[in-house]
Coordinates of C-alpha atoms and ligand atoms in Angstrom, one line a residue:
M1 CA 75.8 98.4 127.0
Q2 CA 76.9 97.1 130.4
L3 CA 74.3 98.7 132.7
S4 CA 71.1 97.8 130.9
G5 CA 68.0 98.5 132.9
K6 CA 69.9 99.2 136.1
V7 CA 69.3 102.2 138.5
A8 CA 72.3 104.1 139.8
F9 CA 72.3 106.5 142.6
I10 CA 75.3 108.9 142.7
T11 CA 75.8 111.5 144.9
G12 CA 77.5 114.7 144.4
A13 CA 76.9 114.1 140.7
A14 CA 76.2 117.4 139.4
S15 CA 80.0 118.2 139.0
G16 CA 83.5 116.5 138.6
I17 CA 84.0 113.0 139.1
G18 CA 80.1 112.0 140.0
K19 CA 79.1 113.8 136.8
Q20 CA 81.4 112.1 134.6
I21 CA 80.3 108.8 136.2
A22 CA 76.8 109.4 135.7
E23 CA 77.2 110.1 132.0
L24 CA 79.4 107.0 131.5
F25 CA 76.6 104.8 133.5
A26 CA 73.7 106.6 131.4
V27 CA 75.5 105.8 128.0
E28 CA 76.3 102.3 129.4
G29 CA 72.1 101.7 129.6
A30 CA 71.7 102.5 133.4
S31 CA 68.9 105.2 134.4
V32 CA 70.8 107.6 136.5
V33 CA 70.0 109.8 139.9
I34 CA 71.9 113.0 140.3
A35 CA 71.8 113.4 144.0
D36 CA 73.6 116.5 145.2
L37 CA 73.1 119.7 147.5
N38 CA 73.2 121.9 144.2
L39 CA 69.9 121.4 142.8
Q40 CA 70.4 123.6 139.9
A41 CA 73.7 122.1 138.8
A42 CA 72.1 118.8 139.4
Q43 CA 69.1 119.6 136.8
Q44 CA 71.7 120.8 134.4
A45 CA 73.6 117.7 134.5
A46 CA 70.4 115.7 134.1
A47 CA 69.2 117.6 131.3
Q48 CA 72.8 117.1 129.3
I49 CA 71.9 113.2 129.8
T50 CA 68.4 113.0 129.1
A51 CA 68.8 115.2 126.0
S52 CA 71.1 112.4 124.8
G53 CA 68.1 110.0 125.1
A54 CA 68.9 108.2 128.4
Q55 CA 67.2 108.3 131.7
A56 CA 68.3 110.6 134.7
L57 CA 66.7 112.6 137.2
A58 CA 68.1 115.5 139.3
I59 CA 67.1 115.2 143.2
E60 CA 68.5 117.7 145.8
V61 CA 70.0 115.6 148.5
D62 CA 72.3 116.8 151.5
V63 CA 74.2 113.7 152.2
T64 CA 74.6 114.5 156.1
D65 CA 70.8 114.9 156.6
E66 CA 69.2 111.3 157.0
D67 CA 65.6 112.6 156.1
Q68 CA 66.7 113.9 152.9
V69 CA 68.7 110.7 152.4
N70 CA 65.9 108.7 152.9
A71 CA 63.4 110.9 150.9
G72 CA 65.9 111.3 147.9
V73 CA 66.2 107.4 147.6
E74 CA 62.2 106.7 147.9
A75 CA 62.2 109.5 145.0
A76 CA 64.7 107.5 143.1
V77 CA 62.9 104.3 143.8
K78 CA 59.7 105.7 142.5
A79 CA 60.9 107.1 139.2
F80 CA 62.9 104.1 138.2
G81 CA 61.6 101.0 140.2
G82 CA 64.5 100.3 142.2
I83 CA 68.3 100.8 143.0
D84 CA 71.2 98.6 141.7
I85 CA 74.1 101.0 142.2
L86 CA 75.1 103.1 145.0
V87 CA 78.0 105.6 144.2
S88 CA 78.8 107.7 147.3
N89 CA 80.8 110.3 146.1
A90 CA 79.7 113.9 147.4
G91 CA 82.6 115.2 149.1
I92 CA 84.7 118.9 149.9
Q93 CA 87.9 119.6 150.9
I94 CA 89.3 121.7 154.1
I95 CA 92.7 122.7 154.1
Q96 CA 94.2 123.4 157.6
P97 CA 96.7 122.1 159.8
V98 CA 95.4 120.1 162.7
Q99 CA 96.2 122.8 165.2
D100 CA 94.0 125.5 163.4
L101 CA 91.4 123.4 162.5
S102 CA 87.9 124.1 164.0
Y103 CA 86.1 121.5 165.6
A104 CA 83.1 122.7 163.6
D105 CA 85.2 122.1 160.5
W106 CA 86.2 118.5 161.7
K107 CA 82.7 117.4 162.1
K108 CA 81.8 118.9 159.1
M109 CA 84.3 116.8 157.0
L110 CA 83.5 113.5 158.5
A111 CA 79.6 114.2 158.3
I112 CA 79.9 114.7 154.8
H113 CA 82.7 111.9 154.0
L114 CA 81.6 109.2 156.4
D115 CA 77.6 110.0 157.8
G116 CA 76.8 110.6 154.0
A117 CA 78.4 107.4 153.1
F118 CA 76.8 105.5 156.1
L119 CA 73.1 107.5 155.5
T120 CA 73.2 106.6 151.6
T121 CA 74.4 102.9 152.2
K122 CA 71.5 102.2 154.6
A123 CA 69.3 103.8 152.4
C124 CA 70.0 101.9 149.4
L125 CA 70.6 98.4 150.9
K126 CA 67.2 98.2 152.3
H127 CA 65.9 98.5 148.7
M128 CA 68.9 96.1 147.4
Y129 CA 68.0 93.5 149.9
A130 CA 64.4 93.8 148.9
Q131 CA 64.8 93.5 145.6
G132 CA 66.6 90.3 146.0
R133 CA 68.7 91.1 142.7
G134 CA 72.2 92.0 144.2
G135 CA 74.0 95.1 143.9
S136 CA 76.9 97.4 143.7
I137 CA 78.0 99.9 146.4
I138 CA 81.1 102.2 145.4
Y139 CA 82.4 104.6 147.7
M140 CA 84.8 107.3 146.7
G141 CA 87.6 107.1 148.4
S142 CA 91.3 108.6 147.7
V143 CA 94.7 108.0 147.7
H144 CA 94.5 109.6 150.6
S145 CA 92.5 106.3 151.9
K146 CA 95.9 104.7 152.2
E147 CA 98.4 107.6 152.3
A148 CA 98.7 110.9 154.4
S149 CA 99.3 114.6 153.3
K150 CA 99.8 117.6 155.5
L151 CA 96.7 119.8 155.9
K152 CA 94.2 117.3 155.4
A153 CA 93.4 115.3 158.7
P154 CA 89.6 115.1 158.5
Y155 CA 90.0 114.4 154.6
V156 CA 92.4 111.6 155.3
T157 CA 90.7 110.1 158.4
A158 CA 87.3 109.9 156.8
K159 CA 88.8 108.5 153.7
H160 CA 90.5 105.7 155.7
G161 CA 87.4 105.0 157.4
L162 CA 85.5 104.3 154.1
L163 CA 88.0 101.5 153.5
G164 CA 86.2 99.6 156.9
L165 CA 82.6 100.4 156.0
A166 CA 83.3 99.0 152.6
K167 CA 84.7 95.6 154.1
T168 CA 81.8 95.5 156.6
V169 CA 79.0 96.0 154.0
A170 CA 81.0 93.8 151.7
K171 CA 80.7 91.1 154.5
E172 CA 76.9 91.7 155.5
G173 CA 76.0 91.9 152.0
G174 CA 77.6 88.8 150.4
S175 CA 75.2 86.2 150.7
A176 CA 72.6 88.9 148.8
G177 CA 75.3 89.4 146.4
I178 CA 75.7 93.0 147.1
H179 CA 79.6 94.0 146.5
A180 CA 81.0 96.7 148.1
N181 CA 84.3 98.5 146.6
V182 CA 86.2 101.8 147.0
I183 CA 87.8 103.6 144.4
C184 CA 91.0 105.6 145.2
P185 CA 91.6 108.5 142.8
G186 CA 94.9 110.7 142.7
F187 CA 94.5 114.4 141.9
V188 CA 91.7 115.1 139.7
R189 CA 91.4 118.6 137.9
T190 CA 87.7 119.4 139.3
P191 CA 86.4 122.4 141.3
L192 CA 87.3 120.5 144.5
V193 CA 91.2 120.5 143.6
D194 CA 91.1 123.9 141.6
K195 CA 90.0 125.7 145.2
Q196 CA 92.6 124.3 147.3
I197 CA 95.6 125.0 145.0
P198 CA 95.8 128.9 146.4
E199 CA 94.8 127.4 149.6
Q200 CA 97.5 125.2 150.0
A201 CA 100.0 127.6 148.2
K202 CA 99.2 130.1 151.3
E203 CA 99.6 127.5 154.0
L204 CA 102.7 125.9 152.4
G205 CA 104.4 129.2 151.5
I206 CA 105.1 128.1 147.7
S207 CA 103.5 129.0 144.3
E208 CA 100.8 127.5 143.0
E209 CA 102.9 125.8 140.3
D210 CA 104.9 124.4 143.0
V211 CA 101.8 122.8 144.9
I212 CA 100.9 121.2 141.5
Q213 CA 104.2 119.8 140.6
K214 CA 105.8 119.5 144.0
V215 CA 102.9 118.3 146.3
M216 CA 100.1 117.1 144.0
L217 CA 101.8 115.0 140.9
K218 CA 105.2 114.6 142.8
D219 CA 104.6 110.9 143.1
T220 CA 103.1 110.0 139.9
V221 CA 105.1 108.0 137.4
D222 CA 104.5 110.9 134.9
G223 CA 103.7 114.0 136.6
E224 CA 100.1 113.9 135.2
F225 CA 96.3 114.5 136.8
T226 CA 94.1 111.3 136.8
S227 CA 91.2 112.2 134.7
T228 CA 87.5 112.2 135.5
E229 CA 87.4 109.9 132.9
D230 CA 89.9 107.6 134.4
V231 CA 87.8 107.3 137.6
A232 CA 84.6 106.8 135.8
R233 CA 85.9 103.9 133.9
V234 CA 86.7 102.2 137.4
A235 CA 83.4 103.2 138.6
L236 CA 81.7 101.2 135.6
M237 CA 84.1 98.3 136.1
F238 CA 82.9 97.9 139.8
A239 CA 79.4 98.6 138.9
A240 CA 79.1 96.0 136.2
F241 CA 81.1 93.5 137.8
P242 CA 78.9 90.3 137.9
S243 CA 80.1 88.1 140.8
N244 CA 80.8 88.6 144.6
A245 CA 84.9 87.8 143.1
L246 CA 85.2 91.6 143.6
T247 CA 84.3 92.6 146.7
G248 CA 85.5 94.6 149.8
Q249 CA 88.3 96.0 147.6
S250 CA 89.8 99.4 146.9
L251 CA 91.7 99.9 143.6
M252 CA 94.1 103.2 143.0
V253 CA 93.7 105.4 139.9
S254 CA 96.3 107.6 140.3
H255 CA 99.2 107.6 137.7
G256 CA 101.3 105.4 139.9
W257 CA 100.8 107.7 143.1
G258 CA 100.8 105.0 146.4
M259 CA 101.4 101.7 144.7
E260 CA 100.8 98.9 146.5
Ligands
NAD1 P1 83.7 118.6 143.2 O1 83.4 119.7 143.8 O2 83.6 118.5 141.5 O3 82.1 117.9 143.4 C1 81.6 117.5 144.3 C2 80.2 117.6 144.4 O4 79.6 117.0 145.8 C3 79.5 118.8 144.1 O5 78.7 118.8 142.9 C4 79.0 119.3 145.2 O6 77.6 120.2 145.3 C5 78.5 118.1 146.0 N1 78.3 118.1 147.6 C6 79.1 118.8 148.4 N2 78.6 118.6 149.8 C7 77.5 118.0 149.5 C8 76.5 117.2 150.4 N3 76.5 117.4 151.6 N4 75.6 116.7 150.0 C9 75.3 116.5 148.8 N5 76.3 116.9 147.9 C10 77.4 117.6 147.9 O7 84.2 117.3 143.6 P2 85.0 116.1 143.0 O8 86.5 116.6 142.8 O9 84.3 115.7 141.5 O10 84.9 115.3 144.1 C11 84.1 114.2 144.1 C12 84.7 112.8 145.0 O11 85.9 112.5 144.9 C13 84.8 113.5 146.6 O12 84.4 112.4 147.5 C14 86.3 113.9 146.6 O13 86.7 113.5 147.9 C15 86.6 112.7 145.6 N6 88.2 112.7 145.1 C16 88.5 113.6 144.4 C17 89.7 113.6 144.0 C18 90.1 115.2 143.4 O14 91.3 115.4 143.0 N7 89.2 115.7 142.6 C19 90.7 112.9 144.4 C20 90.2 111.5 145.3 C21 89.1 111.7 145.6

């Protein structure tokens, strides 16, 4: 097992990609904290993991609320004795062209994706530095950390911003053995994507099938969605990597969309 004895704090882990990461990390021996806005779904996810004999804790956290983030991280430390891995993953999508996007929605997107990443990083770093056994911080970016698409200005902006945060945390944490990296998935069929297919079809005036084939999967090598399992495997690699050799980096997992 690659994560025996480690404690992982995973935001947005009640659903989709975060849930899959929590399940894989638990299989690999980690104690996992499912930190999510949706407590009921978080409790269900945690119950599934504990039923398999692993350790999991559900905590209600809005990643944009500093007090809730700090309290959630403290509860995790109290339950499991420390924090070794942060996966800053909670996120939403809002589909609008810039000229129609409200300022409130712009701020909401930046708050969840960027403020959430900052607040959870700050709260976890405090423990990682004090523990003195290094750590791994993983940000859920996107191919939209490097490319743009119509209708997604705040998402693209925030996901690009995570690259800067990861590089800075990598430099600051290096001497303490704390790594920071970004995963950049292509489209994955989660509730976040299922919601935006009809929304994009409406905005672009095309069918839902055309949104999938001509917008989402157009630049992949095989017309396939990326899976939650694919993303979780990359998260495990970053989480388990033993040295500072792999830090400040970003890795696309996208069926070839956005090759560098
Ligand atoms: P999802 O909707 O399945 O899960 C997101 C989870 O985040 C939900 O459980 C939700 O309750 C939680 N959440 C939302 N706002 C929150 C908040 N303020 N505080 C705490 N939790 C909150 O979505 P997903 O597709 O699994 O997305 C997870 C991450 O992956 C997001 O950051 C998303 O941008 C990123 N991502 C997704 C895709 C994709 O195609 N699905 C591609 C690239 C990146």
